[in-house]
Amino acid sequence: MTADLQAPPRVPRGPVTAAERALAPDLARGAMLLLIALANAAGVFLASAPGVEANPQGAERLYNLLMVELVHARAFPLFALMFGYGLVQLARRQESSGANPRQVRSVLLRRNAWLVAFGAAHGLLLYSGDFLGAYGLIGIAFTLILLQRSDKVHRFAPWYLAIGLAYVAVLAFLALGSLASAPGGAAVPLTPFPSVLADSYPASLAERAAEWPVHTLTLLPMILMVWVGAWAGRRRLLEEPGRHLRLLGWTAAGGLAIAVTAGLPMALLAGGYLDVGEDAAAPVKMLYETSGFFGGVGYAALFGLAAHALTRRGRRPGALVTAVGALGQRSLSGYLFQSVAWMVLAMPFTLALGERTGSPLVLSGVCAVAVWLVTVAASEAMRRGGHRGPAETLLRRLTYGRR
């Protein structure tokens, strides 16, 4: 036998180094965290999902409208897409190091199992609207069922967009039909968020223990969105945006146009600009929620185009873009820090800032931007110091061992 055949398989490599990273995926993850901060802060400050003011006044009306059109139900699909993209990036990283399919599968299963544990701790201790646990479960299922399948299987992923578009068209038809009925002053359909109303931390723990498992189960169908993200990752749409400008351009324009158009009735209702009957409120909300996936796809493509524009012809991105990309490299730490911030700023047994102002909604936006900027600055400081995020470091050690 040759020396090459006798050599043991190489140990799977750790996460990609900073020098090997492409800007677009990190820029998308970093900017995504601003959208998530806006959505989650509003939900916590207003104790509802989506986080909109039920009786908006003045500037709150426009703020409600913009949040429904651009943020609520749009940020989380982007999270799913980028998670799927990251699964492919990680698998490719392992394969390029010489790992065999079994080793690749083992690394991904171990990482996603720990992600479930992170999600459980996050969801029970801090914020029951956690996505980590669900994505960890989805990552395990995706690794076992789909990740290493051939292109013949993965080429079906984009067809989910066509099916989704047909479904949005049907919902739009039903919603428009219901809007034709007599107006009845229906309220914006909201789901209460009991854990953020608890008057003590132990009481909030009990509420989250009931909320987190249910929330996690409702997110499992997002495996289809993760699959679309993985399909994009297999084609390096964000790592090599210059090769896919036409596709990214049409996707950005089309995805955001669908999301904005289909979300408009709900946005107008939330802003107090539209009066609808009780029969219309539910289909209007379903239309806005379903169209959110196209918003996530549009945002991902838009960030790919932005990264290409910022780096073409060898140009170096500016300081702000570099810092946002640094946050994208530490997105897990940034995401968890946000939940700590909401616990400190908004809960009744801590600072309860929402109760100290006439507009919790607007204050939630101010706090969201401020918290996001803190994570951007901290991530840039860690980048300059050559440090990973603390959550990324822990997950890396649990996944790869202490190396």
XYZ file of C-alpha atoms in Angstrom:
403
model
C 0.000 0.000 0.000
C 1.172 3.580 -0.591
C 1.977 6.001 2.181
C -1.097 8.024 1.275
C -3.379 5.039 1.688
C -1.787 4.120 4.999
C -2.123 7.630 6.430
C -4.993 8.097 8.881
C -7.816 10.465 7.940
C -7.026 14.046 8.786
C -8.784 15.517 11.766
C -11.682 17.814 10.764
C -10.700 21.437 10.871
C -12.163 24.062 13.125
C -14.200 27.030 11.973
C -13.015 29.155 9.094
C -10.344 31.732 9.871
C -10.921 35.452 9.432
C -8.654 35.629 6.404
C -10.687 32.957 4.611
C -14.102 34.517 5.145
C -16.214 36.176 2.466
C -17.805 39.507 3.368
C -21.387 38.939 2.191
C -22.448 36.120 4.575
C -20.965 37.947 7.564
C -22.458 41.265 6.501
C -25.850 39.572 6.156
C -25.596 38.021 9.619
C -24.452 41.255 11.230
C -27.210 43.340 9.630
C -29.720 40.582 10.353
C -29.072 41.070 14.059
C -30.310 44.657 13.816
C -33.602 43.426 12.351
C -33.850 40.747 15.035
C -33.111 43.310 17.741
C -35.891 45.574 16.474
C -38.378 42.694 16.329
C -37.492 41.133 19.692
C -37.216 44.430 21.570
C -40.680 45.434 20.392
C -42.074 42.056 21.412
C -40.559 42.289 24.889
C -41.405 45.949 25.552
C -45.005 45.447 24.362
C -45.417 41.856 25.616
C -46.917 40.657 22.358
C -46.098 38.936 19.102
C -45.705 40.676 16.778
C -44.493 43.604 18.843
C -46.813 46.355 17.661
C -48.710 49.016 19.596
C -52.378 47.986 19.705
C -53.571 51.607 19.878
C -50.891 53.629 18.088
C -50.763 57.382 18.376
C -48.716 59.905 16.422
C -45.341 58.555 15.335
C -46.282 55.090 16.612
C -48.599 54.662 13.633
C -45.790 55.029 11.108
C -43.454 52.966 13.282
C -45.998 50.125 13.413
C -46.380 50.266 9.646
C -42.647 50.155 8.966
C -42.040 47.359 11.451
C -44.706 45.158 9.876
C -43.544 45.918 6.348
C -39.800 45.564 6.886
C -39.019 43.728 10.129
C -41.667 41.510 11.714
C -41.829 38.075 10.059
C -39.037 39.208 7.718
C -35.966 39.009 9.981
C -36.469 35.448 11.199
C -36.697 33.863 7.722
C -33.375 35.573 6.988
C -32.035 33.862 10.118
C -33.202 30.489 8.730
C -31.665 31.126 5.321
C -28.314 32.111 6.804
C -28.374 29.095 9.100
C -28.784 26.787 6.099
C -26.066 28.662 4.247
C -23.770 28.219 7.242
C -24.378 24.463 7.395
C -23.051 24.116 3.863
C -20.096 26.391 4.578
C -19.141 24.308 7.601
C -19.514 21.014 5.713
C -17.404 22.333 2.826
C -14.761 23.464 5.295
C -14.534 19.953 6.703
C -14.435 18.328 3.282
C -11.640 20.613 2.099
C -9.539 19.481 5.056
C -9.815 15.857 3.950
C -12.605 14.745 6.277
C -14.697 11.876 4.961
C -18.523 12.062 4.859
C -18.859 10.284 8.201
C -16.539 12.769 9.901
C -18.383 15.712 8.358
C -21.691 14.328 9.548
C -20.286 13.733 13.029
C -19.041 17.315 13.378
C -22.339 18.804 12.229
C -24.431 16.523 14.415
C -22.298 17.331 17.456
C -22.430 21.062 16.763
C -26.191 21.100 16.269
C -26.790 18.958 19.349
C -24.912 21.539 21.393
C -26.909 24.261 19.660
C -30.076 22.615 21.008
C -28.531 22.788 24.479
C -27.642 26.463 23.969
C -31.214 27.098 22.846
C -32.707 25.362 25.856
C -30.570 27.420 28.237
C -31.327 30.617 26.330
C -35.039 29.904 26.033
C -35.533 28.926 29.666
C -33.225 31.423 31.343
C -33.553 34.530 29.170
C -35.967 34.607 26.243
C -38.550 32.022 25.229
C -38.692 33.359 21.655
C -35.372 31.547 21.143
C -34.485 30.202 17.683
C -31.317 28.297 18.544
C -33.019 25.187 19.884
C -35.266 24.832 16.852
C -32.416 25.417 14.422
C -30.285 22.887 16.265
C -33.025 20.282 15.795
C -33.452 21.328 12.170
C -29.674 21.116 11.690
C -29.636 17.555 13.002
C -32.502 16.514 10.721
C -31.018 18.323 7.735
C -27.603 16.717 8.276
C -29.096 13.239 8.456
C -31.581 13.580 5.606
C -30.457 16.208 3.098
C -26.990 17.681 3.564
C -24.941 15.109 1.665
C -27.499 14.334 -1.005
C -26.753 15.004 -4.672
C -27.638 18.091 -6.680
C -30.553 16.134 -8.133
C -32.177 16.339 -4.692
C -31.120 19.871 -3.782
C -32.352 21.363 -7.030
C -35.884 20.951 -5.694
C -35.221 23.461 -2.880
C -35.879 26.597 -4.968
C -39.241 25.177 -5.994
C -40.345 25.910 -2.466
C -40.258 29.554 -3.531
C -42.675 28.834 -6.372
C -44.995 26.914 -4.066
C -44.759 29.694 -1.509
C -45.575 32.309 -4.119
C -48.662 30.374 -5.204
C -49.737 30.114 -1.574
C -49.231 33.858 -1.081
C -51.352 34.506 -4.180
C -54.197 32.386 -2.769
C -53.962 34.128 0.600
C -53.948 37.507 -1.126
C -57.128 36.578 -2.983
C -58.808 35.517 0.267
C -57.563 38.583 2.152
C -58.736 40.990 -0.526
C -62.109 39.276 -0.581
C -62.436 39.655 3.166
C -61.423 43.329 2.963
C -64.405 43.943 0.716
C -66.726 43.106 3.606
C -68.079 45.820 5.851
C -65.439 47.384 8.140
C -65.834 46.498 11.772
C -62.947 48.051 13.671
C -61.022 44.798 14.138
C -57.918 44.994 16.306
C -54.509 43.858 15.139
C -54.265 40.095 15.848
C -51.676 39.753 18.625
C -50.414 36.821 20.667
C -49.707 37.612 24.339
C -46.203 37.102 25.760
C -46.784 36.199 29.454
C -43.167 35.586 30.476
C -42.183 39.231 29.926
C -45.008 40.360 32.211
C -43.933 38.222 35.178
C -43.229 40.276 38.284
C -40.245 38.174 39.429
C -37.486 36.150 37.827
C -38.721 32.805 39.228
C -42.194 33.554 37.867
C -40.707 34.373 34.465
C -38.785 31.083 34.542
C -42.024 29.173 35.033
C -43.651 30.981 32.121
C -40.673 30.378 29.825
C -40.644 26.696 30.755
C -44.118 26.498 29.219
C -43.485 28.872 26.296
C -40.134 27.700 24.946
C -41.014 24.087 23.999
C -44.175 25.187 22.185
C -42.354 27.980 20.367
C -39.569 25.591 19.350
C -41.988 23.066 17.886
C -43.782 25.724 15.848
C -40.473 26.635 14.168
C -39.579 23.173 12.880
C -41.294 23.686 9.482
C -38.592 26.297 8.841
C -36.450 23.379 7.647
C -37.752 24.283 4.180
C -36.311 27.791 4.492
C -33.057 26.313 5.788
C -32.997 24.069 2.725
C -33.269 27.072 0.408
C -30.382 28.686 2.293
C -28.337 25.501 1.904
C -29.090 25.464 -1.831
C -27.743 29.021 -2.060
C -24.694 27.949 -0.053
C -23.969 25.066 -2.410
C -23.824 27.594 -5.256
C -21.822 30.160 -3.244
C -24.309 32.885 -4.067
C -23.099 35.121 -1.247
C -19.437 34.117 -1.247
C -19.145 34.849 -4.976
C -21.829 37.486 -5.596
C -20.048 38.840 -8.661
C -20.847 35.632 -10.532
C -24.560 35.826 -9.700
C -25.427 39.514 -9.992
C -28.468 39.040 -12.202
C -29.950 36.330 -9.968
C -29.243 38.335 -6.826
C -30.699 41.482 -8.351
C -33.954 39.857 -9.397
C -34.184 38.019 -6.076
C -33.640 41.178 -4.014
C -36.153 43.203 -6.004
C -38.740 40.452 -6.313
C -38.480 39.136 -2.764
C -38.763 42.533 -1.101
C -41.520 43.637 -3.484
C -43.602 40.566 -2.633
C -43.029 41.004 1.097
C -43.887 44.715 1.071
C -46.948 44.315 -1.151
C -48.382 41.317 0.679
C -47.632 42.851 4.057
C -49.273 46.166 3.242
C -52.825 45.358 4.483
C -51.460 44.200 7.851
C -49.133 47.216 8.006
C -52.006 49.611 7.318
C -54.130 47.862 9.931
C -51.312 48.025 12.500
C -50.778 51.708 11.774
C -54.438 52.552 12.143
C -54.734 53.534 8.473
C -57.137 50.721 7.550
C -60.393 49.639 9.163
C -61.310 45.985 8.623
C -63.941 43.592 9.893
C -63.256 40.722 12.263
C -63.406 38.210 9.407
C -60.602 40.026 7.584
C -58.075 40.317 10.419
C -56.967 36.664 10.424
C -56.345 36.289 6.651
C -54.598 39.659 6.562
C -52.224 38.529 9.305
C -51.624 35.152 7.637
C -50.785 36.887 4.366
C -48.221 39.116 6.083
C -46.637 36.189 7.938
C -46.417 33.923 4.893
C -44.926 36.609 2.674
C -42.178 37.176 5.240
C -40.095 34.376 3.740
C -39.753 36.381 0.540
C -38.599 39.335 2.605
C -35.854 37.184 4.108
C -34.776 35.980 0.663
C -34.790 39.548 -0.616
C -32.672 40.801 2.273
C -30.111 38.005 1.802
C -29.758 38.855 -1.886
C -29.565 42.571 -1.109
C -26.689 42.030 1.306
C -24.907 39.957 -1.337
C -25.216 42.820 -3.800
C -24.056 45.311 -1.178
C -20.978 43.242 -0.381
C -20.113 43.020 -4.074
C -20.487 46.783 -4.519
C -18.337 47.462 -1.468
C -15.483 45.158 -2.457
C -15.404 45.179 -6.269
C -12.155 46.074 -7.987
C -10.246 45.183 -4.868
C -11.704 47.940 -2.726
C -11.597 47.448 1.009
C -14.870 47.884 2.911
C -15.198 50.879 5.197
C -14.893 50.827 8.969
C -18.637 50.450 9.638
C -19.053 47.614 7.139
C -16.025 45.844 8.570
C -17.457 46.190 12.082
C -20.871 44.859 11.018
C -19.096 41.948 9.344
C -17.190 41.355 12.592
C -20.525 41.079 14.371
C -21.647 38.620 11.705
C -18.640 36.469 12.585
C -19.813 36.590 16.213
C -23.546 36.428 15.552
C -24.242 33.816 18.232
C -22.680 36.014 20.919
C -24.486 39.065 19.569
C -27.824 37.257 19.541
C -27.462 36.032 23.130
C -26.290 39.435 24.357
C -29.499 40.970 23.030
C -31.590 38.732 25.260
C -29.542 39.704 28.294
C -30.143 43.343 27.370
C -33.929 42.899 27.084
C -33.965 41.147 30.460
C -32.120 44.061 32.074
C -33.892 46.891 30.267
C -37.502 45.790 29.969
C -38.590 43.201 32.511
C -40.863 44.363 35.361
C -38.420 43.115 38.019
C -35.412 44.930 36.492
C -35.327 48.432 34.951
C -38.821 48.162 33.389
C -38.068 51.004 30.997
C -41.228 50.378 29.011
C -43.311 51.374 32.017
C -41.425 54.653 32.428
C -42.253 56.194 29.064
C -45.330 57.197 27.151
C -44.306 55.139 24.126
C -42.785 51.712 24.848
C -42.831 51.000 21.118
C -40.567 53.888 20.131
C -38.349 53.267 23.149
C -37.961 49.646 22.051
C -36.595 50.872 18.739
C -34.117 53.200 20.417
C -32.950 50.412 22.726
C -32.700 47.935 19.830
C -30.432 50.207 17.816
C -28.335 51.059 20.875
C -27.870 47.413 21.870
C -26.995 46.457 18.295
C -24.403 49.251 18.117
C -22.860 48.010 21.356
C -22.490 44.528 19.855
C -21.020 46.008 16.659
C -18.433 47.974 18.646
C -17.607 45.005 20.872
C -17.239 42.697 17.880
C -14.928 45.127 16.129
C -12.815 45.359 19.292
C -12.623 41.561 19.415
C -11.706 41.430 15.723
C -8.854 43.865 16.239
C -7.689 41.875 19.227
C -7.862 38.592 17.345
C -10.571 37.132 19.601
C -13.636 35.104 18.755
C -16.972 35.783 20.408
C -17.386 34.079 23.786
C -20.359 31.983 22.668
C -18.548 30.975 19.462
C -15.485 29.992 21.494
C -17.539 27.805 23.802
C -19.448 26.167 20.944
C -16.176 25.562 19.108
C -14.594 23.867 22.096
C -17.645 21.693 22.659
C -17.753 20.741 18.977
C -14.076 20.296 18.122
C -12.427 19.825 21.517
C -9.892 22.139 23.135
C -7.682 23.054 20.166
